[in-house]
CSV table of C-alpha atoms in Angstrom, one decimal:
chain,number,residue,atom,x,y,z
A,958,MET,CA,111.7,3.5,-52.0
A,959,SER,CA,108.1,4.2,-50.4
A,960,GLN,CA,107.0,1.4,-47.9
A,961,ILE,CA,109.9,1.3,-45.7
A,962,THR,CA,109.2,1.5,-42.3
A,963,GLU,CA,111.0,3.5,-39.5
A,964,SER,CA,112.9,0.6,-38.5
A,965,GLY,CA,114.2,-0.1,-42.2
A,966,ASP,CA,112.3,-3.2,-42.4
A,967,VAL,CA,110.4,-4.1,-45.3
A,968,PRO,CA,106.7,-4.9,-45.4
A,969,ASP,CA,105.8,-8.3,-46.6
A,970,ASP,CA,104.5,-6.9,-50.1
A,971,HIS,CA,104.3,-3.9,-51.6
A,972,PRO,CA,100.7,-3.0,-51.4
A,973,THR,CA,100.3,-1.1,-54.8
A,974,THR,CA,102.6,-2.8,-57.3
A,975,GLY,CA,102.3,-6.4,-55.9
A,976,GLU,CA,106.1,-6.5,-55.5
A,977,THR,CA,107.3,-9.5,-53.1
A,978,ARG,CA,109.7,-8.5,-50.1
A,979,PRO,CA,112.8,-10.2,-52.0
A,980,THR,CA,112.2,-7.7,-54.8
A,981,ILE,CA,111.7,-4.6,-52.8
A,982,ALA,CA,115.0,-5.8,-50.7
A,983,ARG,CA,117.1,-6.5,-54.0
A,984,ASP,CA,116.1,-3.0,-55.4
A,985,ARG,CA,117.0,-1.2,-52.2
A,986,LEU,CA,120.0,-2.7,-52.2
A,987,ILE,CA,120.7,-1.7,-55.8
A,988,ALA,CA,119.9,1.6,-55.1
A,989,ALA,CA,122.0,1.8,-52.1
A,990,ALA,CA,124.9,0.5,-54.3
A,991,VAL,CA,124.7,2.9,-56.9
A,992,GLU,CA,125.0,5.9,-54.4
A,993,SER,CA,127.8,4.3,-52.3
A,994,PHE,CA,129.7,3.5,-55.6
A,995,ALA,CA,129.1,7.2,-57.0
A,996,ALA,CA,130.0,8.9,-53.8
A,997,LYS,CA,133.0,6.7,-52.8
A,998,GLY,CA,134.0,4.5,-55.7
A,999,PHE,CA,133.4,0.7,-56.2
A,1000,HIS,CA,137.1,0.3,-54.1
A,1001,GLY,CA,136.0,3.0,-51.4
A,1002,THR,CA,132.9,0.9,-50.5
A,1003,THR,CA,132.2,-1.9,-48.3
A,1004,THR,CA,129.3,-4.4,-48.1
A,1005,ARG,CA,128.6,-3.1,-44.8
A,1006,ASP,CA,128.1,0.5,-46.4
A,1007,ILE,CA,125.7,-0.7,-48.8
A,1008,ALA,CA,123.5,-3.0,-46.6
A,1009,SER,CA,123.5,-0.3,-43.7
A,1010,ALA,CA,122.3,2.3,-46.5
A,1011,ALA,CA,119.8,0.1,-47.5
A,1012,GLY,CA,118.9,-0.3,-43.7
A,1013,MET,CA,119.9,-4.1,-43.5
A,1014,SER,CA,122.6,-6.1,-41.9
A,1015,PRO,CA,125.4,-7.1,-44.0
A,1016,ALA,CA,124.4,-10.8,-43.6
A,1017,ALA,CA,121.4,-10.1,-45.3
A,1018,LEU,CA,123.0,-8.7,-48.4
A,1019,TYR,CA,124.7,-12.1,-48.9
A,1020,VAL,CA,121.2,-13.5,-48.8
A,1021,HIS,CA,120.4,-11.4,-51.9
A,1022,TYR,CA,123.8,-11.1,-53.7
A,1023,LYS,CA,126.6,-12.9,-53.9
A,1024,SER,CA,129.4,-10.3,-53.6
A,1025,LYS,CA,129.9,-6.5,-54.1
A,1026,GLU,CA,131.0,-7.4,-57.6
A,1027,GLU,CA,128.0,-8.7,-58.5
A,1028,LEU,CA,126.1,-5.7,-57.6
A,1029,LEU,CA,128.5,-3.5,-59.5
A,1030,TYR,CA,127.9,-5.8,-62.7
A,1031,LEU,CA,124.0,-5.7,-62.2
A,1032,ILE,CA,124.0,-2.3,-62.1
A,1033,SER,CA,126.4,-1.9,-65.4
A,1034,ARG,CA,124.6,-4.7,-67.1
A,1035,SER,CA,121.4,-2.6,-66.7
A,1036,GLY,CA,122.7,0.7,-67.3
A,1037,HIS,CA,124.2,-0.7,-70.5
A,1038,ASP,CA,121.2,-2.4,-71.7
A,1039,VAL,CA,119.1,0.5,-71.1
A,1040,THR,CA,121.4,2.7,-73.3
A,1041,LEU,CA,121.6,0.2,-76.2
A,1042,ARG,CA,118.0,-0.2,-76.3
A,1043,LEU,CA,117.6,3.7,-76.6
A,1044,VAL,CA,120.2,4.0,-79.1
A,1045,ARG,CA,119.0,1.3,-81.1
A,1046,GLU,CA,115.5,2.8,-80.8
A,1047,GLY,CA,116.9,6.2,-82.2
A,1048,ALA,CA,118.6,4.1,-85.0
A,1049,ALA,CA,115.3,2.3,-85.9
A,1050,SER,CA,113.2,5.8,-85.6
A,1051,SER,CA,113.7,6.6,-89.5
A,1052,ASP,CA,115.6,5.9,-92.6
A,1053,ASP,CA,117.1,9.2,-92.6
A,1054,PRO,CA,120.8,9.4,-91.0
A,1055,VAL,CA,119.8,13.2,-89.9
A,1056,GLU,CA,116.5,12.1,-88.2
A,1057,GLN,CA,118.4,9.0,-86.8
A,1058,LEU,CA,121.4,11.1,-85.3
A,1059,LEU,CA,119.0,13.4,-83.9
A,1060,ALA,CA,117.0,10.9,-82.2
A,1061,VAL,CA,120.1,8.9,-80.8
A,1062,VAL,CA,122.0,12.1,-79.4
A,1063,ARG,CA,118.8,13.4,-77.7
A,1064,GLU,CA,117.9,10.5,-76.0
A,1065,PHE,CA,121.5,9.5,-75.3
A,1066,THR,CA,122.0,13.2,-73.8
A,1067,MET,CA,118.9,13.2,-71.8
A,1068,HIS,CA,119.6,9.8,-70.4
A,1069,HIS,CA,123.2,10.8,-68.9
A,1070,ALA,CA,121.9,13.8,-67.8
A,1071,ARG,CA,118.7,12.3,-65.7
A,1072,SER,CA,120.7,9.0,-64.7
A,1073,HIS,CA,123.7,10.9,-64.1
A,1074,THR,CA,124.8,9.3,-60.8
A,1075,SER,CA,124.4,5.7,-61.9
A,1076,ALA,CA,125.7,6.7,-65.5
A,1077,ARG,CA,129.0,7.7,-63.8
A,1078,VAL,CA,129.2,4.2,-61.7
A,1079,VAL,CA,128.5,2.5,-65.3
A,1080,ASN,CA,131.1,4.5,-67.5
A,1081,TYR,CA,133.8,4.9,-64.5
A,1082,GLU,CA,134.0,1.6,-62.5
A,1083,LEU,CA,134.2,-0.3,-65.5
A,1084,ALA,CA,137.7,-1.5,-64.2
A,1085,ALA,CA,136.4,-3.0,-61.1
A,1086,LEU,CA,134.4,-5.7,-63.0
A,1087,ASN,CA,135.8,-9.3,-63.0
A,1088,PRO,CA,137.1,-10.2,-66.2
A,1089,GLU,CA,134.1,-12.4,-67.2
A,1090,HIS,CA,131.8,-9.6,-66.4
A,1091,HIS,CA,134.1,-6.8,-68.2
A,1092,ARG,CA,134.1,-9.1,-71.3
A,1093,GLU,CA,130.4,-9.0,-71.4
A,1094,ILE,CA,129.9,-5.4,-70.5
A,1095,SER,CA,132.8,-4.6,-73.1
A,1096,ALA,CA,130.5,-6.3,-76.0
A,1097,VAL,CA,127.5,-4.2,-75.1
A,1098,ARG,CA,129.6,-1.0,-75.2
A,1099,ARG,CA,131.1,-2.1,-78.6
A,1100,ALA,CA,127.5,-2.5,-79.7
A,1101,ILE,CA,126.5,0.9,-78.7
A,1102,GLY,CA,129.5,2.5,-80.4
A,1103,GLN,CA,128.6,0.4,-83.3
A,1104,GLU,CA,125.2,2.0,-83.7
A,1105,ILE,CA,126.4,5.5,-83.6
A,1106,ARG,CA,129.2,4.5,-86.1
A,1107,GLN,CA,126.8,2.9,-88.6
A,1108,ILE,CA,124.5,6.1,-88.5
A,1109,VAL,CA,127.5,8.3,-89.4
A,1110,GLU,CA,128.9,5.9,-91.9
A,1111,ALA,CA,125.5,5.7,-93.5
A,1112,GLY,CA,125.1,9.5,-93.8
A,1113,VAL,CA,128.5,9.9,-95.3
A,1114,ALA,CA,128.0,7.2,-97.9
A,1115,GLY,CA,124.4,8.9,-98.4
A,1116,GLY,CA,126.2,12.3,-98.8
A,1117,VAL,CA,124.4,14.2,-96.1
A,1118,PHE,CA,127.5,13.8,-93.8
A,1119,HIS,CA,130.7,15.2,-94.1
A,1120,THR,CA,133.7,14.2,-91.8
A,1121,SER,CA,137.4,13.3,-92.5
A,1122,ASN,CA,137.2,10.6,-89.9
A,1123,PRO,CA,133.6,9.0,-89.5
A,1124,ARG,CA,134.8,7.0,-86.7
A,1125,MET,CA,136.7,9.3,-84.6
A,1126,SER,CA,133.7,11.5,-85.1
A,1127,ALA,CA,131.5,8.9,-83.7
A,1128,LEU,CA,133.3,8.7,-80.8
A,1129,ALA,CA,133.3,12.2,-80.2
A,1130,LEU,CA,129.7,12.2,-80.1
A,1131,LEU,CA,129.4,9.1,-77.5
A,1132,SER,CA,131.8,11.1,-75.7
A,1133,LEU,CA,130.1,14.4,-75.4
A,1134,GLY,CA,127.0,12.5,-74.1
A,1135,VAL,CA,128.9,10.3,-71.6
A,1136,ASP,CA,130.7,13.2,-70.1
A,1137,VAL,CA,127.2,15.0,-69.2
A,1138,ALA,CA,127.0,12.3,-66.5
A,1139,ARG,CA,130.3,13.9,-64.8
A,1140,TRP,CA,129.2,17.4,-64.9
A,1141,TYR,CA,125.3,17.5,-65.1
A,1142,ARG,CA,123.8,19.0,-61.8
A,1143,GLU,CA,120.1,19.1,-61.5
A,1144,GLU,CA,120.5,22.6,-59.7
A,1145,GLY,CA,122.5,23.6,-62.8
A,1146,GLU,CA,121.2,26.4,-65.2
A,1147,TRP,CA,120.4,24.2,-67.9
A,1148,SER,CA,117.7,21.5,-68.0
A,1149,ASP,CA,118.2,18.0,-69.6
A,1150,GLU,CA,116.1,19.3,-72.4
A,1151,ASP,CA,118.1,22.3,-72.8
A,1152,ILE,CA,121.3,20.3,-73.2
A,1153,ALA,CA,120.1,17.7,-75.3
A,1154,GLY,CA,118.5,20.4,-77.8
A,1155,HIS,CA,121.9,22.3,-78.0
A,1156,TYR,CA,123.9,18.8,-78.3
A,1157,CYS,CA,121.8,18.1,-81.3
A,1158,GLU,CA,122.9,21.1,-83.0
A,1159,LEU,CA,126.3,20.1,-82.2
A,1160,ALA,CA,126.0,16.7,-83.3
A,1161,LEU,CA,124.6,17.7,-86.9
A,1162,ARG,CA,127.8,19.9,-86.8
A,1163,ILE,CA,130.1,17.3,-85.6
A,1164,VAL,CA,129.2,15.1,-88.5
A,1165,GLY,CA,129.2,17.7,-91.1
A,1166,ALA,CA,125.3,17.5,-92.0
A,1167,HIS,CA,124.5,19.2,-95.0
A,1168,ARG,CA,121.8,18.8,-97.6
A,1169,ARG,CA,122.0,19.4,-101.2
A,1170,VAL,CA,120.4,22.9,-102.1
A,1171,THR,CA,120.0,23.9,-105.7
A,1172,GLN,CA,120.5,27.5,-106.1
A,1173,THR,CA,120.8,29.3,-109.2
A,1174,GLY,CA,121.1,26.4,-111.2
A,1175,ASP,CA,124.1,25.3,-109.4
A,1176,ALA,CA,124.3,22.4,-106.5
A,1177,MET,CA,125.6,23.9,-103.3
A,1178,ARG,CA,125.9,22.7,-100.0
A,1179,SER,CA,124.2,24.8,-96.9
A,1180,PRO,CA,124.4,23.9,-93.5
A,1181,LEU,CA,121.3,22.6,-92.0
A,1182,ARG,CA,121.6,24.9,-89.0
A,1183,SER,CA,123.7,27.8,-88.4
B,1468,MET,CA,161.9,7.3,-61.2
B,1469,SER,CA,165.7,6.3,-61.8
B,1470,GLN,CA,168.0,5.9,-59.2
B,1471,ILE,CA,165.9,4.0,-56.9
B,1472,THR,CA,167.8,1.1,-55.9
B,1473,GLU,CA,166.5,-2.6,-55.9
B,1474,SER,CA,165.8,-2.5,-52.0
B,1475,GLY,CA,163.6,0.6,-52.4
B,1476,ASP,CA,166.3,3.0,-50.8
B,1477,VAL,CA,166.7,6.3,-52.2
B,1478,PRO,CA,170.0,7.6,-52.6
B,1479,ASP,CA,170.9,11.0,-50.6
B,1480,ASP,CA,171.2,13.1,-54.0
B,1481,HIS,CA,170.2,12.5,-57.3
B,1482,PRO,CA,173.6,12.6,-59.3
B,1483,THR,CA,172.1,14.3,-62.5
B,1484,THR,CA,169.6,16.6,-61.4
B,1485,GLY,CA,170.7,17.4,-57.8
B,1486,GLU,CA,167.8,17.0,-56.3
B,1487,THR,CA,167.8,16.1,-52.7
B,1488,ARG,CA,166.6,13.2,-51.3
B,1489,PRO,CA,163.5,14.4,-49.7
B,1490,THR,CA,162.2,15.7,-53.0
B,1491,ILE,CA,163.0,12.6,-54.8
B,1492,ALA,CA,161.1,10.6,-52.1
B,1493,ARG,CA,157.9,13.3,-52.5
B,1494,ASP,CA,158.1,12.8,-56.0
B,1495,ARG,CA,157.6,9.2,-55.5
B,1496,LEU,CA,155.1,9.3,-53.1
B,1497,ILE,CA,153.2,11.4,-55.4
B,1498,ALA,CA,153.7,9.2,-58.6
B,1499,ALA,CA,152.7,6.3,-56.5
B,1500,ALA,CA,149.3,8.4,-55.0
B,1501,VAL,CA,148.3,9.1,-58.8
B,1502,GLU,CA,148.6,5.4,-59.8
B,1503,SER,CA,146.7,3.8,-56.6
B,1504,PHE,CA,144.0,6.9,-56.9
B,1505,ALA,CA,143.4,6.1,-60.5
B,1506,ALA,CA,143.2,2.3,-60.2
B,1507,LYS,CA,141.2,2.4,-56.9
B,1508,GLY,CA,139.8,5.8,-56.4
B,1509,PHE,CA,140.8,7.9,-53.3
B,1510,HIS,CA,138.5,6.1,-51.0
B,1511,GLY,CA,139.5,3.0,-52.1
B,1512,THR,CA,143.4,3.9,-51.4
B,1513,THR,CA,145.1,3.7,-47.9
B,1514,THR,CA,148.1,5.7,-47.5
B,1515,ARG,CA,149.6,2.2,-46.8
B,1516,ASP,CA,149.0,1.3,-50.5
B,1517,ILE,CA,150.7,4.5,-51.6
B,1518,ALA,CA,153.7,3.9,-49.3
B,1519,SER,CA,154.2,0.5,-50.2
B,1520,ALA,CA,154.1,1.4,-54.0
B,1521,ALA,CA,156.7,4.1,-53.5
B,1522,GLY,CA,158.7,1.4,-51.5
B,1523,MET,CA,158.2,3.3,-48.3
B,1524,SER,CA,156.7,2.7,-44.7
B,1525,PRO,CA,153.6,4.3,-43.8
B,1526,ALA,CA,155.3,6.2,-41.1
B,1527,ALA,CA,157.7,7.4,-43.9
B,1528,LEU,CA,154.8,9.0,-45.9
B,1529,TYR,CA,153.9,11.2,-42.9
B,1530,VAL,CA,157.4,12.7,-42.7
B,1531,HIS,CA,156.5,14.1,-46.2
B,1532,TYR,CA,152.7,14.6,-46.3
B,1533,LYS,CA,150.0,15.4,-43.9
B,1534,SER,CA,147.3,13.0,-45.2
B,1535,LYS,CA,145.9,11.2,-48.0
B,1536,GLU,CA,144.1,14.6,-48.9
B,1537,GLU,CA,147.3,16.3,-48.8
B,1538,LEU,CA,148.4,14.4,-51.8
B,1539,LEU,CA,145.2,14.4,-53.7
B,1540,TYR,CA,145.0,18.1,-53.2
B,1541,LEU,CA,148.7,18.7,-54.7
B,1542,ILE,CA,148.0,16.2,-57.7
B,1543,SER,CA,144.9,18.3,-58.1
B,1544,ARG,CA,146.4,21.8,-57.9
B,1545,SER,CA,149.3,20.8,-60.0
B,1546,GLY,CA,147.2,19.2,-62.7
B,1547,HIS,CA,144.6,22.2,-63.0
B,1548,ASP,CA,147.6,24.7,-63.0
B,1549,VAL,CA,149.0,22.8,-65.9
B,1550,THR,CA,145.6,22.8,-67.7
B,1551,LEU,CA,145.3,26.7,-66.8
B,1552,ARG,CA,148.7,27.6,-67.9
B,1553,LEU,CA,148.4,25.8,-71.2
B,1554,VAL,CA,144.9,27.3,-71.9
B,1555,ARG,CA,146.2,30.9,-71.4
B,1556,GLU,CA,149.1,30.3,-73.7
B,1557,GLY,CA,147.0,29.3,-76.2
B,1558,ALA,CA,144.8,32.3,-75.6
B,1559,ALA,CA,147.7,34.4,-75.6
B,1560,SER,CA,149.1,33.0,-78.9
B,1561,SER,CA,147.3,35.0,-81.3
B,1562,ASP,CA,144.7,37.8,-81.5
B,1563,ASP,CA,142.7,35.7,-83.8
B,1564,PRO,CA,139.7,33.7,-82.4
B,1565,VAL,CA,140.5,30.7,-84.8
B,1566,GLU,CA,143.9,30.5,-84.1
B,1567,GLN,CA,143.6,30.8,-80.4
B,1568,LEU,CA,140.8,28.1,-80.5
B,1569,LEU,CA,142.8,25.6,-82.4
B,1570,ALA,CA,145.9,26.3,-80.0
B,1571,VAL,CA,143.6,25.7,-76.6
B,1572,VAL,CA,142.1,22.8,-78.4
B,1573,ARG,CA,145.1,20.9,-79.5
B,1574,GLU,CA,146.8,21.5,-76.5
B,1575,PHE,CA,144.1,20.7,-74.0
B,1576,THR,CA,143.3,17.4,-76.1
B,1577,MET,CA,147.3,16.3,-76.0
B,1578,HIS,CA,147.6,16.8,-72.3
B,1579,HIS,CA,144.4,14.7,-71.6
B,1580,ALA,CA,145.7,12.1,-73.5
B,1581,ARG,CA,149.2,12.1,-72.5
B,1582,SER,CA,148.8,12.3,-69.1
B,1583,HIS,CA,145.1,10.4,-68.8
B,1584,THR,CA,146.2,8.7,-65.9
B,1585,SER,CA,146.4,11.8,-63.6
B,1586,ALA,CA,143.9,13.6,-65.8
B,1587,ARG,CA,141.2,10.9,-64.3
B,1588,VAL,CA,142.4,11.6,-60.7
B,1589,VAL,CA,142.3,15.4,-61.2
B,1590,ASN,CA,139.0,15.3,-63.0
B,1591,TYR,CA,137.0,12.3,-61.3
B,1592,GLU,CA,137.9,12.6,-57.7
B,1593,LEU,CA,137.4,16.3,-56.9
B,1594,ALA,CA,134.2,15.5,-54.6
B,1595,ALA,CA,137.2,13.7,-52.1
B,1596,LEU,CA,138.8,17.4,-51.5
B,1597,ASN,CA,138.4,19.1,-48.0
B,1598,PRO,CA,135.8,21.9,-48.5
B,1599,GLU,CA,138.9,24.3,-48.4
B,1600,HIS,CA,141.0,22.8,-51.2
B,1601,HIS,CA,137.4,22.1,-53.1
B,1602,ARG,CA,136.8,25.9,-53.4
B,1603,GLU,CA,140.3,26.6,-54.5
B,1604,ILE,CA,140.5,24.0,-57.1
B,1605,SER,CA,136.8,25.0,-58.2
B,1606,ALA,CA,138.2,28.7,-58.8
B,1607,VAL,CA,141.1,27.4,-60.9
B,1608,ARG,CA,138.2,25.5,-62.8
B,1609,ARG,CA,136.4,28.6,-63.4
B,1610,ALA,CA,139.2,30.3,-64.6
B,1611,ILE,CA,140.2,27.6,-67.1
B,1612,GLY,CA,136.3,27.7,-68.0
B,1613,GLN,CA,136.5,31.5,-68.5
B,1614,GLU,CA,139.4,31.6,-70.7
B,1615,ILE,CA,137.7,29.1,-73.3
B,1616,ARG,CA,134.5,31.1,-73.3
B,1617,GLN,CA,136.3,34.2,-73.8
B,1618,ILE,CA,137.6,32.9,-77.1
B,1619,VAL,CA,134.3,31.6,-78.4
B,1620,GLU,CA,132.6,34.9,-77.2
B,1621,ALA,CA,135.2,37.2,-78.9
B,1622,GLY,CA,134.4,34.8,-82.2
B,1623,VAL,CA,131.1,35.2,-82.0
B,1624,ALA,CA,131.1,39.2,-81.5
B,1625,GLY,CA,133.9,39.5,-84.2
B,1626,GLY,CA,131.5,37.7,-86.5
B,1627,VAL,CA,133.9,34.6,-87.2
B,1628,PHE,CA,132.1,32.0,-85.0
B,1629,HIS,CA,128.2,31.2,-85.0
B,1630,THR,CA,126.6,29.4,-82.3
B,1631,SER,CA,123.1,29.7,-80.6
B,1632,ASN,CA,124.7,29.1,-77.2
B,1633,PRO,CA,128.3,30.4,-76.9
B,1634,ARG,CA,128.5,29.4,-73.3
B,1635,MET,CA,127.2,25.6,-73.8
B,1636,SER,CA,129.6,25.2,-77.0
B,1637,ALA,CA,132.6,26.3,-74.9
B,1638,LEU,CA,131.2,23.8,-72.3
B,1639,ALA,CA,131.2,20.9,-75.0
B,1640,LEU,CA,134.7,21.9,-75.8
B,1641,LEU,CA,136.1,21.3,-72.3
B,1642,SER,CA,134.1,18.4,-72.2
B,1643,LEU,CA,135.2,16.5,-75.0
B,1644,GLY,CA,138.9,17.2,-74.0
B,1645,VAL,CA,138.2,15.9,-70.5
B,1646,ASP,CA,136.7,12.9,-71.7
B,1647,VAL,CA,139.6,11.7,-73.5
B,1648,ALA,CA,141.5,11.1,-70.4
B,1649,ARG,CA,138.7,8.2,-69.7
B,1650,TRP,CA,139.0,6.6,-73.1
B,1651,TYR,CA,142.4,7.0,-74.5
B,1652,ARG,CA,144.8,4.2,-74.3
B,1653,GLU,CA,148.3,4.3,-75.4
B,1654,GLU,CA,148.1,0.8,-77.2
B,1655,GLY,CA,145.0,2.4,-79.3
B,1656,GLU,CA,144.7,3.0,-82.8
B,1657,TRP,CA,145.0,6.5,-82.5
B,1658,SER,CA,147.9,8.8,-81.2
B,1659,ASP,CA,147.4,11.8,-79.1
B,1660,GLU,CA,148.4,13.8,-82.4
B,1661,ASP,CA,145.7,12.3,-84.2
B,1662,ILE,CA,143.0,12.8,-81.9
B,1663,ALA,CA,144.2,16.7,-81.4
B,1664,GLY,CA,144.0,17.1,-85.0
B,1665,HIS,CA,140.8,15.9,-85.7
B,1666,TYR,CA,139.4,17.7,-82.4
B,1667,CYS,CA,140.5,20.9,-83.8
B,1668,GLU,CA,138.5,20.3,-86.8
B,1669,LEU,CA,135.6,19.6,-84.3
B,1670,ALA,CA,136.3,22.6,-82.4
B,1671,LEU,CA,135.8,24.7,-85.4
B,1672,ARG,CA,132.7,23.2,-86.2
B,1673,ILE,CA,131.2,23.2,-82.5
B,1674,VAL,CA,131.4,27.0,-82.5
B,1675,GLY,CA,130.5,27.6,-86.1
B,1676,ALA,CA,133.8,29.0,-87.6
B,1677,HIS,CA,133.0,30.5,-91.0
B,1678,ARG,CA,134.9,33.2,-92.6
B,1679,ARG,CA,133.3,35.7,-95.1
B,1680,VAL,CA,134.3,35.0,-98.6
B,1681,THR,CA,133.6,37.0,-101.6
B,1682,GLN,CA,132.3,35.2,-104.9
B,1683,THR,CA,130.6,36.7,-107.7
B,1684,GLY,CA,130.0,40.1,-105.7
B,1685,ASP,CA,128.2,38.4,-102.9
B,1686,ALA,CA,129.2,38.4,-99.0
B,1687,MET,CA,128.8,34.5,-98.1
B,1688,ARG,CA,130.0,32.3,-95.7
B,1689,SER,CA,131.9,29.3,-96.3
B,1690,PRO,CA,133.3,26.5,-93.8
B,1691,LEU,CA,137.0,26.8,-92.7
B,1692,ARG,CA,137.0,23.0,-93.0
B,1693,SER,CA,134.7,20.6,-94.5
């Protein structure tokens, strides 16, 4: 948010990145919309609120975006795309369900802590999307859920995870991560790293991660972490 | 919400419970406020929305409540009081941390599934309370957190729970339960009982609940559930 003059005017071009004026204006409006939606909800926010937080007139907003709903959709799409990408990268990082789970839970947790303001908008304002956008975003959410579920199911099939309900356990993993966006505060006692570290331990417990350990001739199971 | 006539008039007295007309009107306004706040957020809801959903005029609302914020406060206070009571009842139900944990997680989860609409208002609209009300509700929230933490810490002290961070594990237990209010749907595949049952298993894993089992002369630990 550099390069914004006192009067709120946007300079023609960003001097260091070469971004053009419309790009900067669009980014400013998105950033203002995230803050407003997070603070007052989609329905409690007017386009005037967003424009004025971005230092523009309401008319200027409509040069860049069709509607308040379009802003919500773009915020939601971008947030879900980031989450899907990090979940897929975590899944692709190893062939071992334990390592996959740790990578996904770590990145998912860190993301919901660091981006807690936009993550609240992304997760709590879904009902305000128009039907077409809602269907599109729901498909991305299902894809995110499916990635986690596949890791848990692969671990169960491979005998390294033990849970009576893999699908509900996968949902619980997602749920824990999403809810970080609700309670996380920068000024809190735990950093995003602290939370991600402990949540990795909890994730292994939630899926019942055990490795076969041969001891005194018997195959027995011992917890990976205790 | 029986005994409301087609025209939206409230009869003088409730014929079966003996509730008086002002009580019924007040309850109707609270119920309408819960629905409106859950659907459009506190800031997206007007007193006119609430009054009209309750079949009253905006002026009639002010006969019963000072402001929209007073409605939010009363919904929030009532929701938090219910939660604190069920958590305390669970804690008082046994001397055994395992049984206490199971009772608390079961009731907490069921409550957030069954009352998911009001629970979303209670948990996601805190920032809209005025400073005095916010302080009061925050104190109840701390008391709820403290009950769960004490159970986890007692279990660790007694050697039945094993976790590297009892406080963060206690927070994760609360977080899982609260987030049920976000994703639970009556038409979903799992009932509130299904979810509470599985979440009890997960809770034992999250706190690392083990009991000492003597086997072939050695003291070893085995998971309570696997």
